[in-house]
XYZ file of C-alpha atoms in Angstrom:
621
model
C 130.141 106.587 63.207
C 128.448 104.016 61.913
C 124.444 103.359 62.787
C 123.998 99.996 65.099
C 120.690 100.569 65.060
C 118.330 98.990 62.627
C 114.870 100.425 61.527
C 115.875 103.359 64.462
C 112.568 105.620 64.756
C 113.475 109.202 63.930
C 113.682 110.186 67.951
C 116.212 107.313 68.100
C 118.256 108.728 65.129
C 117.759 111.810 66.534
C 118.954 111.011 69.714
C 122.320 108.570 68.196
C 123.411 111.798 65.953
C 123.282 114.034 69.434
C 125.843 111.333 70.645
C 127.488 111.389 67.611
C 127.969 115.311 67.455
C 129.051 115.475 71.188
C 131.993 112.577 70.492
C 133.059 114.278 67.262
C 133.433 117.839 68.726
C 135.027 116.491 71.590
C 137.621 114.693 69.464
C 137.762 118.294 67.794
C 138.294 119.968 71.110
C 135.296 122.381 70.955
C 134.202 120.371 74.037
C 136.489 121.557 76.908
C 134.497 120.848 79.711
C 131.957 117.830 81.267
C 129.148 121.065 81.970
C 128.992 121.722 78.268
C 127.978 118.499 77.489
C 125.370 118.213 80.283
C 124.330 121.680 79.110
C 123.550 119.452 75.340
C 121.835 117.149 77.185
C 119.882 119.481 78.920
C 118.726 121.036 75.745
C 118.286 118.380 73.431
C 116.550 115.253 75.255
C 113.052 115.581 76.250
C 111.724 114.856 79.116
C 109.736 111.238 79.000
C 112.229 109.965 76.200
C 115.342 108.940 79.135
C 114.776 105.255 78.575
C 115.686 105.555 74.519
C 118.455 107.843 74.759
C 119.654 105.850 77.217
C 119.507 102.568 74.371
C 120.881 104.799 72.195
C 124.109 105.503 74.180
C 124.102 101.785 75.217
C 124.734 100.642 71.599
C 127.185 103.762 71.504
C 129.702 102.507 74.206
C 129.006 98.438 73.251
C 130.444 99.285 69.694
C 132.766 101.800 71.280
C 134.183 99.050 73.638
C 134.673 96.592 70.722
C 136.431 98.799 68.596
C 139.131 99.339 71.549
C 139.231 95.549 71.897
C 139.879 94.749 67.941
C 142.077 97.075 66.667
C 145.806 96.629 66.306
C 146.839 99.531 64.556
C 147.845 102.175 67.117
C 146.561 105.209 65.719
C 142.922 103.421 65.226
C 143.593 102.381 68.758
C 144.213 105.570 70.247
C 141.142 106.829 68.531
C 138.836 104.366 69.887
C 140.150 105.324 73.145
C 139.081 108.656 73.008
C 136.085 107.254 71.719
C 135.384 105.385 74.425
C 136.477 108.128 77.130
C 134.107 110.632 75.205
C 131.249 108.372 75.407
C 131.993 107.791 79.564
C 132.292 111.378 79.630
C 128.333 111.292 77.912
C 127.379 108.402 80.163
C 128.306 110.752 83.816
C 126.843 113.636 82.600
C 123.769 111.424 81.394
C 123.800 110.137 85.126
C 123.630 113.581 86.499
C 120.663 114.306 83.879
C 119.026 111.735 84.925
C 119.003 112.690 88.669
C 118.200 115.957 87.972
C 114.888 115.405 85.622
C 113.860 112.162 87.190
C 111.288 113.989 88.909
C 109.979 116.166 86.052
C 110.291 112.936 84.299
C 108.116 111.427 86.986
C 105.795 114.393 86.559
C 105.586 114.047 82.942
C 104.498 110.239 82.772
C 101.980 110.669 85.671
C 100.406 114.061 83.806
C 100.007 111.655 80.839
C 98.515 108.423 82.637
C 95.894 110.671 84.503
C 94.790 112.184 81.441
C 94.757 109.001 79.496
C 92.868 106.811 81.709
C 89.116 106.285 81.836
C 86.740 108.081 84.217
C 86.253 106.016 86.962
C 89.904 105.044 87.079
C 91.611 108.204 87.461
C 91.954 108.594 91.144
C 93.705 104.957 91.288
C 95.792 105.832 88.503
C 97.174 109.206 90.181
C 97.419 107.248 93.671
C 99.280 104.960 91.420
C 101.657 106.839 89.327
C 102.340 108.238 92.648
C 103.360 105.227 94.774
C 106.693 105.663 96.883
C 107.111 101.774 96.071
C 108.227 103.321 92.277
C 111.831 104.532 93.702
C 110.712 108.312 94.062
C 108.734 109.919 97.273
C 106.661 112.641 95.573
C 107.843 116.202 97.380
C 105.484 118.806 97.840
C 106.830 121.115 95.591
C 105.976 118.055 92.678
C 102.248 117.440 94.118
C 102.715 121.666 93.609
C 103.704 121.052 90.250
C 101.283 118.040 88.952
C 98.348 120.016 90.411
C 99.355 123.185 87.978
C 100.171 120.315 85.535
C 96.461 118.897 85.456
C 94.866 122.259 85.499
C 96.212 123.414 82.642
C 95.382 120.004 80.964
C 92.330 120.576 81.916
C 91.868 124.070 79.946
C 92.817 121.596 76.932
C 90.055 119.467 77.305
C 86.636 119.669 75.313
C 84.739 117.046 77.067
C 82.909 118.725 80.155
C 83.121 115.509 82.609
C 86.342 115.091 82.001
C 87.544 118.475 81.644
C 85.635 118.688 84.944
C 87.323 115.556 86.624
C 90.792 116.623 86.089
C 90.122 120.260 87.531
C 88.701 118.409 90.822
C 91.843 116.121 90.984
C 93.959 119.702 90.636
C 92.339 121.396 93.360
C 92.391 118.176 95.978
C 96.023 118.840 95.480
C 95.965 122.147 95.953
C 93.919 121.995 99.094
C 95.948 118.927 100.284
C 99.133 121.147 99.892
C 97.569 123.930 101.766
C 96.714 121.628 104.790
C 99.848 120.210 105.083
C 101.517 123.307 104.979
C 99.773 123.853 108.548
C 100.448 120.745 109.608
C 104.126 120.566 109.134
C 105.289 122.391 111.788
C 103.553 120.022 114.101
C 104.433 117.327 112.598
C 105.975 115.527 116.052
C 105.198 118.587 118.798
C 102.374 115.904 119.916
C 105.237 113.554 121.194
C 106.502 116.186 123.107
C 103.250 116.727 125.193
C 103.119 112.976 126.676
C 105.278 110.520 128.663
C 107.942 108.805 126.762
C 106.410 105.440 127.599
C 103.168 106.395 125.754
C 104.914 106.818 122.522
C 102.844 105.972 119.240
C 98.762 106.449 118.637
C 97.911 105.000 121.505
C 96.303 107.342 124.532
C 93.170 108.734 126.500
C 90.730 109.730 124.074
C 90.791 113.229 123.045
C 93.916 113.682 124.928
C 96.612 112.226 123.989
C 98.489 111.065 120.428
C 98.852 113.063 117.549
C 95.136 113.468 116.116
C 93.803 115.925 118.589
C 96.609 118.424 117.985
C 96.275 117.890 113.924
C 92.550 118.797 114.292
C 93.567 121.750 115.873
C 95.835 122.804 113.322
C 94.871 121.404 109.932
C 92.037 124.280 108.669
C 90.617 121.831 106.841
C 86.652 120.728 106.933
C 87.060 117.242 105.969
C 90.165 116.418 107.447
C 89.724 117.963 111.068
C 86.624 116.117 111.110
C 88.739 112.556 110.468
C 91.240 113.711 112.734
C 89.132 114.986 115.509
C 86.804 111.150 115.589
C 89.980 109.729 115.275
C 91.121 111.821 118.302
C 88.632 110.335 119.978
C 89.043 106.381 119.208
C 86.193 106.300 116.543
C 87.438 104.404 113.922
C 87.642 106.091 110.536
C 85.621 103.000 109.095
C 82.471 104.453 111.522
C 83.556 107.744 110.724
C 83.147 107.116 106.858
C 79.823 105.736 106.931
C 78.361 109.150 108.486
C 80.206 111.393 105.639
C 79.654 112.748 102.238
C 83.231 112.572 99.983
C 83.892 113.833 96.937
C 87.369 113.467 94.408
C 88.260 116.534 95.927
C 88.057 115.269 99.633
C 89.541 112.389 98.659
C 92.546 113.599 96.910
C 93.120 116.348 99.749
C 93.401 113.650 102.553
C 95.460 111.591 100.255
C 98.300 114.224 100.288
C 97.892 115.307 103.927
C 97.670 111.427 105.350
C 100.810 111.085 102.664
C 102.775 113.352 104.259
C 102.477 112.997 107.883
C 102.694 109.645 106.954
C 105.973 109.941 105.190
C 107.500 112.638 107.761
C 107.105 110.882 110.755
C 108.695 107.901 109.689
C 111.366 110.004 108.186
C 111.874 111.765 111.734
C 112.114 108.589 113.329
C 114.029 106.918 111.044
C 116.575 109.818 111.862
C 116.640 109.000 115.506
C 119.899 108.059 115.844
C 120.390 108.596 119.590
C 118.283 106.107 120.125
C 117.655 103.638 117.092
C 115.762 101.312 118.493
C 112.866 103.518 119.960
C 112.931 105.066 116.565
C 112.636 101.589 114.285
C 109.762 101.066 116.996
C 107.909 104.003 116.441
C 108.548 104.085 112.463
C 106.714 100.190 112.579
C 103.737 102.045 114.660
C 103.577 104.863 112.124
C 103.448 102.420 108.909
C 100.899 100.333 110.617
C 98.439 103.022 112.092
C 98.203 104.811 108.314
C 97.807 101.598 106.887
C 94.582 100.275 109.001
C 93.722 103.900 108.638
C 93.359 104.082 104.650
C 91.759 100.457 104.878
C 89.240 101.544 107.588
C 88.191 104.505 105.267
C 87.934 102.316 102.585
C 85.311 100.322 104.360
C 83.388 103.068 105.623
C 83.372 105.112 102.436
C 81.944 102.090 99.967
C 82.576 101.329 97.143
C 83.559 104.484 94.689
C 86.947 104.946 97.127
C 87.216 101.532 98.449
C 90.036 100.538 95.876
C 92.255 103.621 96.086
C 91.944 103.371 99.993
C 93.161 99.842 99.686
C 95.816 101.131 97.093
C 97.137 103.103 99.743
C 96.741 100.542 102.633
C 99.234 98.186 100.169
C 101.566 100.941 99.518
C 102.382 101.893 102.725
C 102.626 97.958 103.743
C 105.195 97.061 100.758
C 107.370 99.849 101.641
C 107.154 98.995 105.613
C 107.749 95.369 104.215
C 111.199 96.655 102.417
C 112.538 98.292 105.795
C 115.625 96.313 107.541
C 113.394 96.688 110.787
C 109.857 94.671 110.126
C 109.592 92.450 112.564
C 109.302 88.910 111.466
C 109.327 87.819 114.881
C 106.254 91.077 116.447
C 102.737 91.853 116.053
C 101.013 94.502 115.648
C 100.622 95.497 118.932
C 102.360 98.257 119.685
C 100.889 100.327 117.293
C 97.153 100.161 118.796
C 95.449 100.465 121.699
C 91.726 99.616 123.182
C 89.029 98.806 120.457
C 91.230 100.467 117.494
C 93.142 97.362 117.754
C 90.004 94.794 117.694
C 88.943 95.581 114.042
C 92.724 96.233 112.617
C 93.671 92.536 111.475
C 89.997 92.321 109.702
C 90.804 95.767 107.746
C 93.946 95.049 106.692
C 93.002 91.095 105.567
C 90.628 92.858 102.544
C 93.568 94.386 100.469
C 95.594 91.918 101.128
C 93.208 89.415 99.547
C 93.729 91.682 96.426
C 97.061 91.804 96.691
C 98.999 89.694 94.280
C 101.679 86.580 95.189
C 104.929 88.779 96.174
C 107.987 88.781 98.792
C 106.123 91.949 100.839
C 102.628 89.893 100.835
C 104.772 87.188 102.777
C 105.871 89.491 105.287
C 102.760 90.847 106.134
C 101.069 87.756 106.568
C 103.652 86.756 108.681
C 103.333 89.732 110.746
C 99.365 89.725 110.686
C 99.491 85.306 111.365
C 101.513 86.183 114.845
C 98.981 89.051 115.502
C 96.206 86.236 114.817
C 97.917 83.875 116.666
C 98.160 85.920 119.984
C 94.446 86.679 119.708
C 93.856 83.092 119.917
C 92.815 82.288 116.260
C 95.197 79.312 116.222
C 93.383 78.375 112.782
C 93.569 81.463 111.140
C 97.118 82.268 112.074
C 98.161 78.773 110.586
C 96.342 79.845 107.404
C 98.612 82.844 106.818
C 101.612 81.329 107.910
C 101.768 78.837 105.779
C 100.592 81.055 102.530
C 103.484 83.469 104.159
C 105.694 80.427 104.027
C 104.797 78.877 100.169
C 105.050 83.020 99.339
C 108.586 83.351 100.684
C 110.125 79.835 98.941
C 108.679 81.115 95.883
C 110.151 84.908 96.377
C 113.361 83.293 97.815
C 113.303 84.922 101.041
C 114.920 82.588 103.419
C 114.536 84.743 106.500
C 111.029 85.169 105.772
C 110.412 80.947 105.200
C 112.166 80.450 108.503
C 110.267 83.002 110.468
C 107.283 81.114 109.353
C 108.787 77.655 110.077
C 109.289 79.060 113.905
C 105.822 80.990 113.607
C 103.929 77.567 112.579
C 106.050 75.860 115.559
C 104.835 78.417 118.318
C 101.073 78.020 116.639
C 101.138 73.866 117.258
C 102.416 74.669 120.871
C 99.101 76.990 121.274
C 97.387 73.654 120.208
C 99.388 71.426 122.548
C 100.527 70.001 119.173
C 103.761 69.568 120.541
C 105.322 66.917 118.100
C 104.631 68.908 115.450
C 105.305 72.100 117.004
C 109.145 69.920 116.976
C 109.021 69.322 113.772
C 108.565 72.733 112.649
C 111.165 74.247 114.880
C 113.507 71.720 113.958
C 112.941 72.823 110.140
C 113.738 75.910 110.991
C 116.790 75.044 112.916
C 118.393 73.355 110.240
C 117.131 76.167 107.464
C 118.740 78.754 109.530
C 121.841 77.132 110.349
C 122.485 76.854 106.160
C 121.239 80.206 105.614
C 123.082 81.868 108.154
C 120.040 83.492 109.958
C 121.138 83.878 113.759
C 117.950 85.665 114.209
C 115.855 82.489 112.750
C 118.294 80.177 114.225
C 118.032 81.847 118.058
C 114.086 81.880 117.506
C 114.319 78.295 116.379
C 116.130 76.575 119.389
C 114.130 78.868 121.736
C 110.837 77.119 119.867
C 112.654 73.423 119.931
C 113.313 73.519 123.780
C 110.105 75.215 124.523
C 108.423 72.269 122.544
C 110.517 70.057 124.300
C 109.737 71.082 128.017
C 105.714 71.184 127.317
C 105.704 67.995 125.163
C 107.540 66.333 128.442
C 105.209 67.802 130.756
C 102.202 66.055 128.398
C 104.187 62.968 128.768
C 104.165 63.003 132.479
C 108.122 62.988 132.506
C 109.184 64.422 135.878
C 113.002 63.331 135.284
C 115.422 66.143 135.308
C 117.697 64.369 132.590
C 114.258 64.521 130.462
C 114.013 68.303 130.682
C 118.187 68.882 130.017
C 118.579 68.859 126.421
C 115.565 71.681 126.234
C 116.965 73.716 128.687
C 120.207 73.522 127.133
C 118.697 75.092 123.627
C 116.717 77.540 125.464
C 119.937 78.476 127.312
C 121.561 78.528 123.729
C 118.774 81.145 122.198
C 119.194 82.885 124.942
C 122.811 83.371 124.040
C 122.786 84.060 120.861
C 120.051 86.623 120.740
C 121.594 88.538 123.508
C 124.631 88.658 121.108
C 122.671 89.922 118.352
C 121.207 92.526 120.749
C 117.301 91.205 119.813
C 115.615 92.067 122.810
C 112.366 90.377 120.822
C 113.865 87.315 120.237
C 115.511 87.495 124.094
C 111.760 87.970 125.629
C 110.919 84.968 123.581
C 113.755 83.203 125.344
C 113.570 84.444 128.346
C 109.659 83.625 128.345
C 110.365 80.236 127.543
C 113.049 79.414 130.267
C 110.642 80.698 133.014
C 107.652 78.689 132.056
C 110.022 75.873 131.711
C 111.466 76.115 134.946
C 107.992 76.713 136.193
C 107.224 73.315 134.890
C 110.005 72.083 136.685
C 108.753 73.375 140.452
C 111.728 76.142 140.196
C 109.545 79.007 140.548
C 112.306 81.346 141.916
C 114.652 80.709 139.056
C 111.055 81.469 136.740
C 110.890 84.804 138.495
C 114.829 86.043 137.037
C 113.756 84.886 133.571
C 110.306 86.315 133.315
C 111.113 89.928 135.017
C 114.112 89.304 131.966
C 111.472 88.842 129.974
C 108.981 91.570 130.401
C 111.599 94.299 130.149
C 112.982 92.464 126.871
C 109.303 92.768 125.576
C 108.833 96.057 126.506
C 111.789 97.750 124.725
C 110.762 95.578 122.129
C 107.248 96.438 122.177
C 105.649 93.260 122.146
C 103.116 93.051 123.967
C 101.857 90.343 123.654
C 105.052 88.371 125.107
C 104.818 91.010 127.884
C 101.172 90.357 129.127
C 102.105 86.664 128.583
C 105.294 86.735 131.088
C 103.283 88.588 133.455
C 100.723 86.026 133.484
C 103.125 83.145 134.047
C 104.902 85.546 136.672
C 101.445 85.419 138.199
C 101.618 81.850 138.458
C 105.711 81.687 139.910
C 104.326 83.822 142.628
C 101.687 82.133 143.597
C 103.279 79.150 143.808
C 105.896 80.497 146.299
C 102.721 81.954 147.832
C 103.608 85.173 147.153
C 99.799 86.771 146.791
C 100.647 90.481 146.727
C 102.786 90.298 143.951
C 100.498 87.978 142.567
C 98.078 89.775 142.243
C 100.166 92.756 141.019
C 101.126 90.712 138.079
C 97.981 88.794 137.098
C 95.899 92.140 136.686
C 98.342 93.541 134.147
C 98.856 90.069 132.455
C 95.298 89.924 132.159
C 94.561 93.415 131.087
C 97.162 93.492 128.412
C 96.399 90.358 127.420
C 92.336 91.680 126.876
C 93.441 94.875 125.105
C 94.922 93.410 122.512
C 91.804 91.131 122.403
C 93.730 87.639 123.212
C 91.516 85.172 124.463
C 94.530 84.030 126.742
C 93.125 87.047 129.498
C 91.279 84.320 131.179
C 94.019 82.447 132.182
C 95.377 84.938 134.208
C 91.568 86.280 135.223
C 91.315 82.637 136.405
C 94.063 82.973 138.736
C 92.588 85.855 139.877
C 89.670 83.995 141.394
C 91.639 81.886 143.459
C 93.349 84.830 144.435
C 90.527 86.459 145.653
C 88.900 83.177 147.269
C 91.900 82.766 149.418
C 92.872 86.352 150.065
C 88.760 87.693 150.819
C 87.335 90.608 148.857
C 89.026 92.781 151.161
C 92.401 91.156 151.450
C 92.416 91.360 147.460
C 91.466 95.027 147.493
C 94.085 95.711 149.368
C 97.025 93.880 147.742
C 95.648 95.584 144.366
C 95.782 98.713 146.307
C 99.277 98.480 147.114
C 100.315 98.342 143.587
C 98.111 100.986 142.113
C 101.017 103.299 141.699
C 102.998 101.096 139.502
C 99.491 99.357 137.849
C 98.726 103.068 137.373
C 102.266 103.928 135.713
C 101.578 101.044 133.350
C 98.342 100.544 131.724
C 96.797 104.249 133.517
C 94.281 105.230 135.912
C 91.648 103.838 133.288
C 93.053 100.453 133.039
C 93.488 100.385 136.585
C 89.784 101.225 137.881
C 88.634 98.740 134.489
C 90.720 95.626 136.492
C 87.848 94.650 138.457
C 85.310 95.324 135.098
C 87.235 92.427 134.218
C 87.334 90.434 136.898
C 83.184 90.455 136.982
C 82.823 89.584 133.195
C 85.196 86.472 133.704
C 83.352 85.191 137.198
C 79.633 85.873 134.703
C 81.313 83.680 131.502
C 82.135 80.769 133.943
């Protein structure tokens, strides 16, 4: 056959006479089965070289192909068919090859980079040459076999710091492998030990969530000593500052963190009884290891502070890929107490190094809602609209209109409310083209939110004024109960009772913001759950309703200051009244009453830190 290939190197000729032998023997028929010529393949391509075999049999079937479609004489024609079918036959069995040696393939290229680069760039090169974002989740037995890999590379090497280097990066696997070899069979017993409703890495310090029980188990110095701060709500930032690392440390907690990492999303991924509790905890588990690696990176300085944030962006681009991130949540669900307070600040630093891409959008959008609830209108602005110039460029409609509805919601915090039109209208007509229901049900929920507060600015008090926006709240509504989005329903739902609130029907309020909290809940937003509990505060005061008043304004307010939104002193402000027209002991009571189900919500620490709260606000007024 002839040779397509000009100036071929002699791997390539190599590789096109391999083709060439396998076609002509099977024309012959020495080749009676497809496992003899995988068995060739097997023998005769070398691991690292896929990609030019692979051009090789490319030209192979292109010429193949046009021989079949040019020939008129029928016995040249029923060669080239068998031609053709022997070089299909090559192309499966080059398939199967493929899957089967991708990862010693894998193992072969990151063996080479590791060695090859300089000194002070090897650990980012393995975290690299590692990264899940290249198609292929490294397995234990590989970290097993790069580990042996390096360390007999390392026998190779004359040059003691690097010889030396290399042998570290070996045994961090090694130890790493050993660790989380303990730590697999406890991979999810933690979840097991606590309430369902306490679900994620949340919990009473030292006593509940996954790190305490890890300690316990891992054998490890440097590791146990992460887990067991972590345990106890230190961050790993503060935790880094008070520790000696070396490359060995390093390496070892980048395999363990790696695969708890990877195996508890995998596990809840697989939830299938209940997908939605397992999407939520999966978004929990990417963000906790995530703030996690960029914490470290802070704490540790400067020799690990790019591989940590390596590892932050990994984990974020591959959370950004899932069919679950939540374009329309926060971060909230995934941290509890001060953990939370110092989360959006750690993750903003790698994402500053991060370059222009489709999963940078989605972040910010994610982190510019986060911002936004906290009450930095300005900052949350900022990353929506690099989230939304990102997206347009990416062409990622869903993500553009998710920041079109994001920047809407932002103007409202402002009482910007023409704008805050504007933008939802944008996104309205974007999502309508696109076919987003999900942007277009956020979009009309935003538009007749906008509507109802921009009236209220105006002074309208006619019903007919407030019609049209409760008719595309209603519409929202609608269409995100048929899409089964209980986020974009709280949203809704949210907006209808403050809406009707501003129209002096607190009652009707009430249906829609009990709708709403539950909607927020499942969701695990909850931000739009301390929110409707704060406006349900309101409804029932207005129908003088103290008891349950009260009730709802101390978890709207706590919430609300967990997740560090300055919005806890509206509610705390409510409070006051509260307490001026019920007496100190009147208010004692009625809190009191609902300690059971404040209790069940927010615990027996939130509960007794309710009137903590209630002292700081009456001392900053």
């Amino acid at each position: 056959m002839a040779d397509p290939v000009r100036g071929a190197t002699p791997l390539a000729s190599r590789y096109l006479e391999l083709i060439d032998r396998i076609v002509e023997t099977t024309l012959k028929g020495k080749i009676r089965s497809k496992e003899q010529v995988y068995q060739m393949l097997l023998q005769e391509v070398s691991a690292g070289t896929g990609e030019l075999f692979e051009r090789c049999l490319g030209d192979r079937l292109t010429a193949a192909q046009r021989q079949v479609e040019i020939q008129t004489d029928e016995l040249k024609l029923a060669k080239a068919n068998r031609v053709l079918r022997a070089l299909q036959t090559i192309q499966g069995e080059w398939e199967r090859w493929q899957e089967q040696n991708q990862a010693t393939e894998m193992l072969t290229t990151a063996l080479r980079q590791v060695v090859a680069a300089e000194p002070e760039q090897r650990l980012t090169t393995l975290i690299q040459v590692t990264d899940p974002n290249r198609g292929q989740i490294v397995t234990l037995q590989q970290w097993q076999q790069l580990a042996k890999a390096l360390q007999q590379q390392a026998a190779t090497i004359t040059e003691t710091d690097s010889q030396q280097q290399i042998e570290q990066l070996a045994t961090g696997i090694g130890r790493g492998i050993a660790a989380w070899r303990r730590l697999e069979d406890h991979l999810v017993g933690w979840i097991y030990d606590q309430n369902q409703g306490q679900l994620g890495f949340e919990g009473v310090p030292g006593q509940r969530g996954p790190w305490a029980l890890w300690a316990k188990q891992v054998g490890s110095p440097m590791p146990q000593s992460l887990f067991q701060a972590l345990a106890h709500e230190q961050s790993a930032a503060e935790w880094g500052r008070h520790q000696t690392v070396d490359l060995e440390d390093w390496v070892e907690l980048t395999v363990i963190l790696r695969g708890l990492q990877q195996g508890l999303v995998t596990w809840f991924d697989k939830l299938v009884y209940d997908s939605k509790v397992g999407s939520k905890l999966s978004i929990s588990t990417f963000l906790a290891f995530a703030v996690l690696w960029s914490q470290m990176g802070v704490g540790l300085g400067d020799r690990f502070a790019n591989a940590a944030f390596q590892s932050t962006l990994q984990i974020l681009r591959t959370f950004a890929q899932r069919e679950y991130f939540p374009l329309y949540g926060g971060i909230f669900a995934s941290f509890a107490g001060n953990y939370l307070r110092d989360a959006l600040n750690y993750l903003d630093e790698p994402l500053r190094r991060a370059e222009g891409t489709q999963e940078k959008a989605r972040i910010l959008t994610l982190l510019g809602y986060s911002f936004r609830a906290q009450g930095q209108y300005d900052r949350a602005q900022n990353f929506h609209q690099q989230a939304l110039e990102l997206a347009r460029t990416a062409g990622d409609r869903p993500c553009e209109i998710a920041n079109f509805n994001h920047l809407s919601r932002a103007c409202v915090s402002e009482k910007n409310y023409a704008e805050a039109i504007n933008y939802s209208q944008r996104a309205l007509i974007l999502s309508r083209q696109a076919g987003d229901r999900l942007g277009e049900a956020n979009a009309l929920a935003n538009l007749g939110y906008s509507e109802v507060l921009q009236a209220q600015q105006l002074e309208q008090v006619e019903p007919e004024t407030y019609e049209s926006a409760i008719d595309y709240l209603q519409q929202g509504l609608k269409l995100s109960e048929r899409l089964g989005d209980r986020q974009s329903q709280a949203l809704c739902l949210s907006s209808l009772g403050i809406a009707h609130i501003v129209l002096d029907q607190s009652q009707i309020a009430i249906a829609y913001l009990e709708g709403g909290i539950q909607a927020a809940q499942f969701s695990g937003d909850v931000y739009l759950q301390a929110r409707n509990l704060a406006h349900l505060a309101e409804a029932y005061y207005r129908l003088q309703n103290l008891e349950k008043s009260v009730y709802s304004g101390c978890l709207g307010m706590y919430l609300l200051e967990q997740i560090a939104s300055s919005e806890w002193r509206q509610p705390a402000g409510l409070l006051m009244i509260l307490q001026g027209q019920l007496g100190e002991a009147g208010f004692q009571a009625a809190l009191e009453q609902y300690r059971r189900q404040i209790a069940s919500v927010i615990g027996v620490d939130g509960y007794d830190h309710i009137p903590q709260l209630l002292e700081q606000y009456r001392h900053s007024t």
